Coordinates of C-alpha atoms and ligand atoms in Angstrom, one line a residue:
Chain A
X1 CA -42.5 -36.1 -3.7
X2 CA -44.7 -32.9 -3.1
X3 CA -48.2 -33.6 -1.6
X4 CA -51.0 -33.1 -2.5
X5 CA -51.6 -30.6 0.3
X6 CA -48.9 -28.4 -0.9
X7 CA -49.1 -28.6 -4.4
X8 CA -50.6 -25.4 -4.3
X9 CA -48.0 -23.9 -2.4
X10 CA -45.9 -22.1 -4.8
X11 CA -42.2 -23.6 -4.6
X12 CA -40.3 -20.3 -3.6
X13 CA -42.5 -20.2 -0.8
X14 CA -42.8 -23.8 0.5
X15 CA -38.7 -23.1 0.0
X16 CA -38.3 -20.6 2.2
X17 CA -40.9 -22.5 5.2
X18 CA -38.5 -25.3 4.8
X19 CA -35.7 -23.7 4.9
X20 CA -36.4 -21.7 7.8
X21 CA -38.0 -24.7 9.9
X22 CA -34.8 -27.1 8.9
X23 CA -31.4 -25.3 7.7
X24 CA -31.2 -21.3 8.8
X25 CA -32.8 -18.8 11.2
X26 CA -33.8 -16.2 8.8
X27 CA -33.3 -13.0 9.8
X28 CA -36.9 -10.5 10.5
X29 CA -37.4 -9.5 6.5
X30 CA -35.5 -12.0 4.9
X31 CA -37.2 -13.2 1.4
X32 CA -37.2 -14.9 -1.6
X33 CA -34.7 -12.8 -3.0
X34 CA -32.1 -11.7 -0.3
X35 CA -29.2 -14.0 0.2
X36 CA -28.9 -16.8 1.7
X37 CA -25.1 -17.0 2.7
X38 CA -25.5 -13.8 4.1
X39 CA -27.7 -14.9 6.5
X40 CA -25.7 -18.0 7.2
X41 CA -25.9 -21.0 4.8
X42 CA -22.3 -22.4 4.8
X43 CA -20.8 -25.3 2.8
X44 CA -22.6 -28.1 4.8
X45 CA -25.7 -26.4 5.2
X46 CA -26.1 -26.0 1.5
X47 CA -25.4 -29.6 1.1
X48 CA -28.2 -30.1 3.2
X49 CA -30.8 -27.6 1.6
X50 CA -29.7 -29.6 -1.4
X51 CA -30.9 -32.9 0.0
X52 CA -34.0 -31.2 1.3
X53 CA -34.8 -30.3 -2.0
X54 CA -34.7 -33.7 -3.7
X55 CA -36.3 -35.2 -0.8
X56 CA -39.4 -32.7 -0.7
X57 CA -39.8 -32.4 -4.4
X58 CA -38.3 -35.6 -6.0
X59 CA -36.0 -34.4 -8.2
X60 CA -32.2 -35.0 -8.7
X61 CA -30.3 -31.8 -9.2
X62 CA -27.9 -32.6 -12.3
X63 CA -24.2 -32.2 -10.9
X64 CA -23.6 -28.9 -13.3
X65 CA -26.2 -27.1 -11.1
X66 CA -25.1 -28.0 -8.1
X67 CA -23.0 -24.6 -7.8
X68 CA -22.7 -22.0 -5.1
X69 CA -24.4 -19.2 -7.4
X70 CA -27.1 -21.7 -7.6
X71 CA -27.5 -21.9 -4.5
X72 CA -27.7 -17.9 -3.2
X73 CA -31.0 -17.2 -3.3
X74 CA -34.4 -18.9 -2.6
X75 CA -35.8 -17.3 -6.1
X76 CA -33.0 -19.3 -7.8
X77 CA -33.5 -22.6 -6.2
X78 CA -36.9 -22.1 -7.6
X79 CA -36.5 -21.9 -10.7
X80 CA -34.0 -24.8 -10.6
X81 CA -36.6 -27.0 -9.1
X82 CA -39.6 -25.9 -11.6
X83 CA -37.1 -26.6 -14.4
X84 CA -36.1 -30.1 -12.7
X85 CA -39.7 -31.3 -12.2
X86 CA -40.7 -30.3 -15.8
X87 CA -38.4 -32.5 -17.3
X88 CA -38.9 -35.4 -14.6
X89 CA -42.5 -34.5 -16.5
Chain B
X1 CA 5.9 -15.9 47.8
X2 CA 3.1 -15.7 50.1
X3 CA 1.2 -12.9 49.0
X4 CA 1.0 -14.2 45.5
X5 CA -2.2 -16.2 45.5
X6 CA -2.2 -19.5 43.9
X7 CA -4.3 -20.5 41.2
X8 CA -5.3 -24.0 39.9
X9 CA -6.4 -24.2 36.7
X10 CA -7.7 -26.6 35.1
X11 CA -7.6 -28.0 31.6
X12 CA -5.2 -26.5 29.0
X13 CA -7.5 -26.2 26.1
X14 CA -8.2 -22.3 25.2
X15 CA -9.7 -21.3 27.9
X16 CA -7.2 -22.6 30.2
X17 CA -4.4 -21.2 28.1
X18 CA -5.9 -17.9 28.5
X19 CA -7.1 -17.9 32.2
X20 CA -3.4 -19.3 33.0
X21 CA -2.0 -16.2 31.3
X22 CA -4.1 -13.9 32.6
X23 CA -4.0 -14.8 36.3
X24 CA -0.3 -14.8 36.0
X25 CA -0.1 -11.4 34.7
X26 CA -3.0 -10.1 37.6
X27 CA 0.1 -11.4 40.1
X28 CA -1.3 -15.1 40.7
X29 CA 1.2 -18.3 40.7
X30 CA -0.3 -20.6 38.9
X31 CA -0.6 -24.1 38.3
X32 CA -2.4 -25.4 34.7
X33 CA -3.5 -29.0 35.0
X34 CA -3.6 -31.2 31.8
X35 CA -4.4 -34.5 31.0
X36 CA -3.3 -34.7 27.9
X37 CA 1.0 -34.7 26.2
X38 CA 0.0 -31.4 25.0
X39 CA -1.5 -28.2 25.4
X40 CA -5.0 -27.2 23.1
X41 CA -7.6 -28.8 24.2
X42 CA -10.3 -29.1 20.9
X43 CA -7.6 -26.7 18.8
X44 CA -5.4 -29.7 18.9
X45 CA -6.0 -32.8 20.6
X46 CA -9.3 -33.0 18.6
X47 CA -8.1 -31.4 15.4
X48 CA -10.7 -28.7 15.5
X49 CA -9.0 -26.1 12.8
X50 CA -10.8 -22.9 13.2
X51 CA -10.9 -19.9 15.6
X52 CA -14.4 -18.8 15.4
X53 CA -15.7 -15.7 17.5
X54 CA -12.7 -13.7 17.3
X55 CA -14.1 -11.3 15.1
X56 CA -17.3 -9.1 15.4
X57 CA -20.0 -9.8 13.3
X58 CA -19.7 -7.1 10.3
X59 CA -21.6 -6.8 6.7
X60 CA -19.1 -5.8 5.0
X61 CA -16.4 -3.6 7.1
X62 CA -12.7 -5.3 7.2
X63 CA -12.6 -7.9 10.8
X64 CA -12.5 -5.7 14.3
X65 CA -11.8 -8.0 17.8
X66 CA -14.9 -9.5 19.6
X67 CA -12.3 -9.3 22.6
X68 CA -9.3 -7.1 22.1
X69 CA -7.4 -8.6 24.9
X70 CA -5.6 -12.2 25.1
X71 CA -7.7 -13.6 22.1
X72 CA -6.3 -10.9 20.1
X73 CA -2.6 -11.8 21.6
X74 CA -3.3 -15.2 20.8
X75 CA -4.3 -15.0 17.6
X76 CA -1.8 -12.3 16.5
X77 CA 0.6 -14.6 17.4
X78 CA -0.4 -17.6 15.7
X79 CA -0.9 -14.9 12.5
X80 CA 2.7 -14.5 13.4
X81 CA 4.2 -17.8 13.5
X82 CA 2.5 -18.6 10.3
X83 CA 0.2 -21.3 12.4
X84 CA -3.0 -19.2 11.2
X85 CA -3.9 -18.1 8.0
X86 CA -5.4 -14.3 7.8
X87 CA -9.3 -13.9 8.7
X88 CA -11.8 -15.8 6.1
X89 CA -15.2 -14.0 5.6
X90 CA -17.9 -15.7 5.4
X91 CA -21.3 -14.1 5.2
X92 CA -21.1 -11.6 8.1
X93 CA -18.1 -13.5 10.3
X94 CA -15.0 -13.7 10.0
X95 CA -13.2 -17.2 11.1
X96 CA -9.4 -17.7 11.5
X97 CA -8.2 -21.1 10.1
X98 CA -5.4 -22.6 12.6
X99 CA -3.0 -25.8 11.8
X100 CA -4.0 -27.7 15.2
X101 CA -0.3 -28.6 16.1
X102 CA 0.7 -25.3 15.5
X103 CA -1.7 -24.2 18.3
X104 CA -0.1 -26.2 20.2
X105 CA 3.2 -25.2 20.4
X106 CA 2.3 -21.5 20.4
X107 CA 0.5 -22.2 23.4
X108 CA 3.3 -24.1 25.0
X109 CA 5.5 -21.3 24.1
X110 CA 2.6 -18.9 25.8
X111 CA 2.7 -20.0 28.9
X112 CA 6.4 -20.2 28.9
X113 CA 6.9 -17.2 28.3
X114 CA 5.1 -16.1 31.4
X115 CA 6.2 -16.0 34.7
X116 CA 4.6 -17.7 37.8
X117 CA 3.0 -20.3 35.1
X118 CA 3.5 -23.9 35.6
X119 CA 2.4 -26.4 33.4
X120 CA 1.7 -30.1 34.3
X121 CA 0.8 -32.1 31.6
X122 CA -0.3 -35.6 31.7
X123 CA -1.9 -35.0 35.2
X124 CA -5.6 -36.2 35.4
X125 CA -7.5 -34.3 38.0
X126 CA -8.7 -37.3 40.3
X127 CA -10.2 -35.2 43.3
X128 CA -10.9 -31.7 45.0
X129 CA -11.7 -30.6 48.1
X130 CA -13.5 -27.4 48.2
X131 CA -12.9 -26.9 51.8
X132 CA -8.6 -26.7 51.8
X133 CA -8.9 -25.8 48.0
X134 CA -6.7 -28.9 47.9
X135 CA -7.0 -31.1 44.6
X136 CA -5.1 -34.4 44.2
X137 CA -4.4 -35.1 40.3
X138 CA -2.6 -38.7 38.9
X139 CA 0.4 -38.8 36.7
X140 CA 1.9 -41.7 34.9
X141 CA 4.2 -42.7 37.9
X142 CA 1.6 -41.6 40.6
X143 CA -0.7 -39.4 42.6
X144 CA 0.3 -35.5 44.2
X145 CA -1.6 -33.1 45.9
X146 CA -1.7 -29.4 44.4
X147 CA -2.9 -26.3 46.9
X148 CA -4.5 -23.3 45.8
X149 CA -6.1 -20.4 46.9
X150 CA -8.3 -20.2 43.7
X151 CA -9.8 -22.4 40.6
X152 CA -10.6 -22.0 37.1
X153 CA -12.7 -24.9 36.0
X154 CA -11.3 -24.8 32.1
X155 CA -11.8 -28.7 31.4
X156 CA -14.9 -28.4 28.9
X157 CA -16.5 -31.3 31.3
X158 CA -16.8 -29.1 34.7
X159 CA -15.1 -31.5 35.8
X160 CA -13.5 -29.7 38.4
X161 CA -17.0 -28.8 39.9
X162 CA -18.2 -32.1 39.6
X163 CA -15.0 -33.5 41.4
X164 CA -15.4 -30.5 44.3
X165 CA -19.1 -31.5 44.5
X166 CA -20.9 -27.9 42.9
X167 CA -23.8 -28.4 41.5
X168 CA -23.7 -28.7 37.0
X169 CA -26.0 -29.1 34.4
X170 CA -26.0 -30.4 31.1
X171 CA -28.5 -30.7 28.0
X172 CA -30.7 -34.0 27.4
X173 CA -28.8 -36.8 25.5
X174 CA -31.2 -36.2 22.5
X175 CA -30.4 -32.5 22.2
X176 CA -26.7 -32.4 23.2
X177 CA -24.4 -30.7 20.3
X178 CA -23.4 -34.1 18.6
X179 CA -20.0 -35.3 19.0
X180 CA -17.0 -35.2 15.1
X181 CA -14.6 -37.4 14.8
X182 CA -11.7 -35.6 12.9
X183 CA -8.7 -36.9 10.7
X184 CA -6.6 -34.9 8.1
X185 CA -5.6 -36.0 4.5
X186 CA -2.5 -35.5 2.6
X187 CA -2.5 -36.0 -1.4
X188 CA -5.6 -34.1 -2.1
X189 CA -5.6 -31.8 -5.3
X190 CA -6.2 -28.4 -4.0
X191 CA -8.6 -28.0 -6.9
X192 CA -11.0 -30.9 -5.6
X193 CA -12.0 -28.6 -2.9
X194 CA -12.3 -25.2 -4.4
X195 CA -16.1 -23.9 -3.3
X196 CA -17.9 -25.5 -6.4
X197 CA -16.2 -28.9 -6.3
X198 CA -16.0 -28.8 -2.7
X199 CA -20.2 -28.7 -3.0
X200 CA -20.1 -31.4 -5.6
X201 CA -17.7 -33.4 -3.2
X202 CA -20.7 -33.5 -0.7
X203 CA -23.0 -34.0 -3.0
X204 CA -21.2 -37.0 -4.4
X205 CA -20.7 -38.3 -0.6
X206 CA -25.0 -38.0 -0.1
X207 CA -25.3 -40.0 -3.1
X208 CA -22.8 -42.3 -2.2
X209 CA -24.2 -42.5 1.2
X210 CA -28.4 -43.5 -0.2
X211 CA -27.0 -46.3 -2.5
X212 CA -25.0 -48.3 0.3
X213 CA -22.1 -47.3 -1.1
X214 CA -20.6 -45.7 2.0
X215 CA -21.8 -46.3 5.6
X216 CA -25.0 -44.0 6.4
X217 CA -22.7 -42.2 8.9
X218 CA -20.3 -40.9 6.1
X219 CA -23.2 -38.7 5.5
X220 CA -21.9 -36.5 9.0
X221 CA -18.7 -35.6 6.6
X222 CA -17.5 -31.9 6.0
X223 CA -14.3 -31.4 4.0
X224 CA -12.0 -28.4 4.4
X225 CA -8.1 -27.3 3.2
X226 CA -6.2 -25.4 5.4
X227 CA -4.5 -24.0 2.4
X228 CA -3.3 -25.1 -1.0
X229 CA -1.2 -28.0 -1.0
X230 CA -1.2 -28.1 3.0
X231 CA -3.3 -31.0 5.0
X232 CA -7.3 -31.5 3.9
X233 CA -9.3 -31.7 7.0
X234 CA -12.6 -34.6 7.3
X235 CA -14.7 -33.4 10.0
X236 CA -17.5 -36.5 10.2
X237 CA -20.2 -35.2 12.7
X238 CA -21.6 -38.7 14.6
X239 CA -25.2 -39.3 15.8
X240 CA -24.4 -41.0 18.8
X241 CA -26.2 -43.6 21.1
X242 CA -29.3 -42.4 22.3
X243 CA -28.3 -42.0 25.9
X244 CA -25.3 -40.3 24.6
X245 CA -22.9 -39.2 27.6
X246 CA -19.8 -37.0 26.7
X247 CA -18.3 -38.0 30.0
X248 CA -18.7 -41.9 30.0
X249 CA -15.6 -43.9 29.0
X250 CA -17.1 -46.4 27.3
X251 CA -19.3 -44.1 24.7
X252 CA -16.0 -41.9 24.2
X253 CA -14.3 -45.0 23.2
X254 CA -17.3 -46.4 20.6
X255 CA -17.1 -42.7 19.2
X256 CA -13.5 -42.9 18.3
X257 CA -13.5 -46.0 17.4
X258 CA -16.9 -45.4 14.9
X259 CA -15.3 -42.0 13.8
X260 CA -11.9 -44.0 12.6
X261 CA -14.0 -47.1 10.6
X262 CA -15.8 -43.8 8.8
X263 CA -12.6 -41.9 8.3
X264 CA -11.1 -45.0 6.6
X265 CA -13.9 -46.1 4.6
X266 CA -14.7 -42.2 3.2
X267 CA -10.8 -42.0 2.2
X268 CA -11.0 -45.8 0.1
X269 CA -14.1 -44.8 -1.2
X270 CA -12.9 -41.4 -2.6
X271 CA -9.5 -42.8 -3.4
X272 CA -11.7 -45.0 -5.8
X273 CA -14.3 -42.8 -7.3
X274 CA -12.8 -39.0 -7.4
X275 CA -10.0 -37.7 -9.3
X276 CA -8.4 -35.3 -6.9
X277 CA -8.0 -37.8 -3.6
X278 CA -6.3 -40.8 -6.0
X279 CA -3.1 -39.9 -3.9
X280 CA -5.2 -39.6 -0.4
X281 CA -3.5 -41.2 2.8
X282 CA -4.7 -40.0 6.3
X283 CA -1.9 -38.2 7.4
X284 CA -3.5 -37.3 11.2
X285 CA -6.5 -39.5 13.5
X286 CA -7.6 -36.9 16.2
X287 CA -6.4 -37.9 19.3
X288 CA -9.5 -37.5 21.3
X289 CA -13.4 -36.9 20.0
X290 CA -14.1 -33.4 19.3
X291 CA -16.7 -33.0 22.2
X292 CA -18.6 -30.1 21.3
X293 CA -20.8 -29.7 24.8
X294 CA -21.2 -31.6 28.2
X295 CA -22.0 -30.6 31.5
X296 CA -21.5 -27.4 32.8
X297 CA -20.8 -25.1 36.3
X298 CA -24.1 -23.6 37.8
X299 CA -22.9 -19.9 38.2
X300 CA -24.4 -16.8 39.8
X301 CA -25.9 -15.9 36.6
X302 CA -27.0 -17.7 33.4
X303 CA -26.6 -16.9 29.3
X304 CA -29.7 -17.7 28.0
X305 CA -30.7 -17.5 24.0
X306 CA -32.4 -14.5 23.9
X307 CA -29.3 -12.4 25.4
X308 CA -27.3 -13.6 22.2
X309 CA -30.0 -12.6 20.0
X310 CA -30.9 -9.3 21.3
X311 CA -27.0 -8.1 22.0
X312 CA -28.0 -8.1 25.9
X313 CA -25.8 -5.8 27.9
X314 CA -24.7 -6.4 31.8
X315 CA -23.2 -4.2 33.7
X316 CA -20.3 -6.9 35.3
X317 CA -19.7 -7.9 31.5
X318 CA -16.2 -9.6 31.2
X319 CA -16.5 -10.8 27.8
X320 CA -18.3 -10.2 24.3
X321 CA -19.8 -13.0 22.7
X322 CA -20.6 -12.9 18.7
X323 CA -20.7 -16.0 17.1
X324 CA -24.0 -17.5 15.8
X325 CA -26.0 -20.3 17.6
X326 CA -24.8 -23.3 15.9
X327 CA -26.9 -25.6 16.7
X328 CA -25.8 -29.3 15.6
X329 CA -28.0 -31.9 17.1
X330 CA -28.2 -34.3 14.4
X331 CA -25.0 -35.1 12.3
X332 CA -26.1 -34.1 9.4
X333 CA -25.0 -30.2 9.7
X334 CA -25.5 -27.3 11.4
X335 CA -28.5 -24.6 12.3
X336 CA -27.6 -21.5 12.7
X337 CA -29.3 -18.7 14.5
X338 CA -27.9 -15.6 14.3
X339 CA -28.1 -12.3 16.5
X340 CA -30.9 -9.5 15.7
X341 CA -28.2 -6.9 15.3
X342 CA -24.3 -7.0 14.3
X343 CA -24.0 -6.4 18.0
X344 CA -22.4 -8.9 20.2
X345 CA -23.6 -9.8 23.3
X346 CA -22.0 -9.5 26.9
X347 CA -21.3 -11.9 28.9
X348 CA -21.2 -11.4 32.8
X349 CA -18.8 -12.2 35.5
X350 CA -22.1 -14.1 36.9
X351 CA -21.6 -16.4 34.5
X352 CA -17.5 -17.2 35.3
X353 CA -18.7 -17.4 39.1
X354 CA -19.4 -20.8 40.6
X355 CA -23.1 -20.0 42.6
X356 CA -22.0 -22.4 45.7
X357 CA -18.5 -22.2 45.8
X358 CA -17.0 -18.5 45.8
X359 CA -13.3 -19.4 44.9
X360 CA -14.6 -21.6 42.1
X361 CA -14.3 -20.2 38.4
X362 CA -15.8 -22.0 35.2
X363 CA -14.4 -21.0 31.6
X364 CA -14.7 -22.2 28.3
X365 CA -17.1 -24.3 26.7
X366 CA -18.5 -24.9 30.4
X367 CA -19.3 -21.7 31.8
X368 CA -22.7 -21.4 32.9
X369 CA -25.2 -21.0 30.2
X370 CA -28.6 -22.3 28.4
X371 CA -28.0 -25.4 26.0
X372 CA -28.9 -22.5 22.7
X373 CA -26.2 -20.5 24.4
X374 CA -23.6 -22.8 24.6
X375 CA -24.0 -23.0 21.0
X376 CA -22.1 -19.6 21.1
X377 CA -20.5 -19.5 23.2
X378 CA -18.4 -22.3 23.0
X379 CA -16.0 -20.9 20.1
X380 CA -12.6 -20.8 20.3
X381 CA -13.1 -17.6 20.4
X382 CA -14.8 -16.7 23.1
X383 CA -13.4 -19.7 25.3
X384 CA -10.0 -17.5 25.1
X385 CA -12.5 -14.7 26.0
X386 CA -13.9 -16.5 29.3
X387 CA -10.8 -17.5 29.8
X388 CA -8.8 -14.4 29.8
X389 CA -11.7 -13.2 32.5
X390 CA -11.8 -16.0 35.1
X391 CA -8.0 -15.9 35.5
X392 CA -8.8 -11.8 36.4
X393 CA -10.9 -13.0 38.6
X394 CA -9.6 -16.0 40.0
X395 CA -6.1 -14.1 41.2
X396 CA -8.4 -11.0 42.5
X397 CA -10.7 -13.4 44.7
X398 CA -7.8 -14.8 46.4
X399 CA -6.3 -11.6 47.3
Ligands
FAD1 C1 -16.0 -31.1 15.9 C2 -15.9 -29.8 16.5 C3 -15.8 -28.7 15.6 C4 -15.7 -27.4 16.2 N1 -15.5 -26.4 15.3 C5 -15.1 -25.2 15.9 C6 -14.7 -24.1 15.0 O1 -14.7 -24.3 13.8 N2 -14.3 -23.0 15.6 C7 -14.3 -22.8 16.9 O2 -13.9 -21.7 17.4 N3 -14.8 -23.7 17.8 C8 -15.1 -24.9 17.3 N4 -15.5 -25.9 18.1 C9 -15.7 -25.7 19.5 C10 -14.4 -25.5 20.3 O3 -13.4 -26.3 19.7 C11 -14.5 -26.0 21.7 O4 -15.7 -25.6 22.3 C12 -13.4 -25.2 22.5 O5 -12.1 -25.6 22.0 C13 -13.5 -25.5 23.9 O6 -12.4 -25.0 24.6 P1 -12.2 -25.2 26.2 O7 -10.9 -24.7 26.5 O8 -13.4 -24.7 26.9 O9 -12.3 -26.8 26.3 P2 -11.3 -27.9 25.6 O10 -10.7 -27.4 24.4 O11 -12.1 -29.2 25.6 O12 -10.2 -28.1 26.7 C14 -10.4 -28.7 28.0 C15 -9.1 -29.3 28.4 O13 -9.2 -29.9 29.7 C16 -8.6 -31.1 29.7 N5 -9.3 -31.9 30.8 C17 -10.5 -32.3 30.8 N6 -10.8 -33.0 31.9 C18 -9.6 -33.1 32.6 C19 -9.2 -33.7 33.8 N7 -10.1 -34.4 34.5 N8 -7.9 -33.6 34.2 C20 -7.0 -32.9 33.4 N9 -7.4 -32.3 32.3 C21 -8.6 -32.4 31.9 C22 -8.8 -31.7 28.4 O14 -7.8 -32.7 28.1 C23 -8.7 -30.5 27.5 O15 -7.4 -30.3 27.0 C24 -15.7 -27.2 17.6 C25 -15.8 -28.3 18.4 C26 -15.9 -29.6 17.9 C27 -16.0 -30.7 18.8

C-alpha cells in the first residue's frame, strides 16, 4: 500500500529509489528507461523486484504480465503498476 | 628429490586444484589434502553448477579470459569433455554452466595427469605446526604427519591458518553471504523452465510461500536446467540462525538438514500444482552446504570494495578479478554491485601472502579481502585464478 507520504512520488521514480536501495547497484546514469538486465537484474532478482512491487504498491501482477520483456525497464514496470492500481480502483 | 620443494596444499576445491597444478609445474612436489571422497570443493560436493568470473565483463563483444592461464585450461577442458556447456551471456558476463560430477572427474584426471602431484583424499587436516611446516591430517584408519616446505591454505575456511595459529577474519553473523542448500531434479519438462515460465515458476513459489502453502524458507528457491532434458538444479538460499557460524558442526548439520525438509517439500508441492514437474524425483542431495563465505587469512595486503569498483591496478598483481559483488545476505536473492568500468580489477600477491607467516599461502574463497570483496572474489572463477598464483608462489618461496 503506497503512503501517504509518497503518493506524490510519481511511480517510475519511487521505482527506481527502491530498486536501487533493495535489488541492483545502478550504474552512474542509469534511468527510467535504460535496462535493467543490463545492469544486472537476473532471474531471482526479478522475482524479487516483483515482490517489491506488490508489497509497496498493493497490487497483484496478473500471471500473463509477469514476463521478462515486462520486466526490462523501470518505465515499463510503471506502466504495469498504474494499469494494476486503476483497476484494483 | 631434495631440491624440489614440497608443497602442502590444502583443500581440493578450485582453488586447490589449480594451486596443486601450478606449483607442480613451477618444479614443487606436492601434496593436495582433502577431506572429502572427491575432488571440487563447492563445484561438486555442494552442487554449485556455474563457473562465474571466467570471462571479462563485455557489452556486447563475444567472451575473452579474466585469467588466460589455468582457468582457461580448466575450463577448456571441461568445454572438452562435454562437462561444460559453452559461455551464457547474461547482461555484461558471461557464466559457464558445469555438471558438478563432471567437475569432478576432470579435476581428478588434472592432477593426474601432473607429475609430482599427490592426492589424499579423505584426510582431514587436524593440526599444523608453523615452525617444522609439519601438519598432521586423520584418515579413516588413522592419523600421519605430512612435511612441507610451503602451504596453500585452499580450504574456503582458512582453516589451515587457523590450525597453524595466523591470525583470520571473518564477517559478522548477520552480514555473512548466507548459506544454499542444493539438490537436482530429474523429470522436469524443459519447457517449465524456459525464461518466462521459469519467472512464473518463482512467482508461483512467492505465492505459494504467503498462503502457508510451502514453508516460508521455500521462498530462498532458484531453479535452473543445465540443459534440455539433463538434471534441473534447486538452489534454496537459507537465512540461518542468528549467530550463524560456517565453521560450527552443529549449525552445518541444522543447515543440511533444514535445506533437505525444503528440497522435499518444494518437489511435492510442485509435483502437485505444476504441469511440467508431475514426473519430478530428486535425483542428487548436495553432499555438503554450499558455504558461500567464512573466515579468512589476514595477508600482507587487503581487497577492499572500492578496488573492484574502480578496476584498481597493483603493481604485484597475480590475478584479475571481474565478477560483480553479489551480495546475498538475506535468502531471498542477490544484490549486485557491479564495477564502474568493464575493467576488471587486480588482485595482488599481498593478498595470497599470509602477513605472519611467510611460507603460508591463502587461495580461494579465503584469501584476504573485505566482506564486499569476497563477494567477488569468491567465483569459481577467480578461485582457479588465486589459485593458479599461490601455487607460483608457494613453490618459489621454498626455493
Ligand atoms: C550456493 C552457492 C552458489 C554459488 N554459485 C556460484 C556460481 O554460480 N558461480 C561461481 O563461480 N561460484 C559460485 N559460488 C561460489 C563458489 O562456489 C565458491 O566460493 C568456490 O567454489 C570456492 O572455491 P574454493 O576452492 O576456495 O573453496 P571450496 O570449493 O569450498 O573448497 C575447499 C575444499 O577444502 C576442503 N577442506 C576444508 N577444510 C578442510 C580440512 N580441515 N581438511 C581437509 N580438507 C578441507 C573442503 O572439503 C573443500 O573441498 C557459489 C557458492 C555457493 C555456496
Amino acid at each position: 500500500m503506497s503512503s501517504p507520504s509518497t503518493e506524490s512520488i510519481p511511480i517510475h521514480q519511487q521505482l527506481l529509489a527502491a530498486i536501487g536501495e533493495r535489488i541492483l547497484e545502478l550504474p552512474p546514469g542509469f534511468t527510467v528507461d535504460s535496462d535493467l538486465y543490463d545492469a544486472g537484474l537476473d532471474s531471482m532478482a526479478t522475482l524479487q523486484l516483483m515482490l517489491l512491487i506488490e508489497e509497496r504498491f498493493g497490487v497483484n501482477l496478473p500471471e500473463a504480465q509477469v514476463t521478462c520483456a515486462n520486466f526490462r525497464t523501470i518505465t515499463q514496470l510503471a506502466h504495469l503498476v498504474e494499469k494494476a492500481l486503476a483497476r484494483r480502483g | 628429490m631434495s631440491d624440489s620443494p614440497r608443497v602442502l596444499v590444502a583443500g581440493g576445491g578450485t582453488a586447490g586444484l589449480a594451486a596443486a597444478v601450478a606449483a607442480a609445474r613451477s618444479g614443487a612436489t606436492v601434496t593436495l589434502v582433502e577431506r572429502h571422497g572427491l575432488l571440487g570443493g563447492m563445484g561438486s560436493v555442494a552442487l554449485v553448477h556455474t563457473l562465474c568470473g571466467l570471462y571479462e565483463l563485455a557489452d556486447d563483444t563475444p567472451p575473452r579470459w579474466a585469467n588466460p592461464g589455468l582457468p582457461a585450461e580448466f575450463a577448456t577442458r571441461l568445454l572438452a569433455r562435454g562437462d561444460a556447456l559453452p559461455p551464457v551471456r547474461l547482461g555484461r558476463v558471461h557464466v559457464l554452466p558445469h555438471r558438478p560430477a563432471g567437475l569432478a572427474q576432470a579435476a581428478a584426471d588434472w592432477l593426474a595427469e601432473t607429475p609430482r602431484v599427490t592426492v589424499r583424499l579423505l584426510a582431514n587436516l587436524r593440526a599444523a605446526d608453523s615452525a617444522t611446516g609439519r601438519v598432521e591430517i586423520s584418515t579413516p584408519t588413522g592419523r600421519e604427519t605430512l612435511a612441507a616446505d610451503a602451504w596453500i591454505d585452499a580450504t574456503g575456511d582458512a582453516a589451515l591458518a587457523r590450525l597453524a595459529g595466523a591470525p583470520t577474519e571473518h564477517a559478522p553473523p548477520d552480514r555473512l553471504q548466507r548459506p544454499a542448500y542444493i539438490v537436482t531434479l530429474s523429470g522436469v519438462d524443459p519447457a517449465a523452465l524456459a525464461p518466462d515460465a521459469r519467472l512464473r515458476l518463482a512467482a508461483q513459489i512467492a505465492r505459494a510461500v504467503s498462503a502457508g502453502h510451502l514453508p516460508p524458507g521455500a521462498v530462498g528457491a532458484a531453479l535452473r536446467a543445465f540443459e534440455p532434458g539433463g538434471d534441473t538444479f534447486v538452489t534454496i538460499d537459507l537465512a540461518g540462525p542468528p549467530d550463524y557460524d560456517p565453521t560450527d558442526p552443529a549449525t552445518l548439520a541444522a543447515l543440511l538438514a533444514e535445506g533437505r525438509q525444503l528440497a522435499e517439500a518444494l518437489t511435492a508441492y510442485l509435483r502437485r500444482e505444476s504441469p511440467g514437474f508431475a514426473s519430478a524425483v530428486i535425483s542428487a542431495h548436495a553432499r555438503q552446504l554450499g558455504v558461500r563465505e567464512s573466515h579468512r587469512v589476514i595477508g600482507r595486503a587487503r581487497l577492499e570494495a572500492d578496488d573492484l569498483l574502480r578496476g584498481t591496478t597493483f603493481p604485484d598483481a597475480v590475478a584479475r578479478a571481474t565478477w560483480p559483488m553479489e551480495l546475498r545476505e538475506n535468502h531471498r536473492g542477490p544484490r549486485l554491485r557491479f564495477p564502474e568500468s568493464n575493467r576488471p580489477a587486480d588482485i595482488p600477491a599481498g593478498c595470497l601472502q599470509a602477513r605472519d607467516l611467510p611460507r603460508l599461502f591463502a587461495a580461494g574463497r579465503c584469501v584476504s579481502c573485505s566482506h564486499e570483496a569476497q563477494a567477488s572474489i569468491r567465483v569459481m572463477g577467480t578461485c582457479l585464478a588465486t589459485g593458479e598464483a599461490a601455487g607460483r608462489l608457494a613453490a618459489a618461496s621454498s626455493r
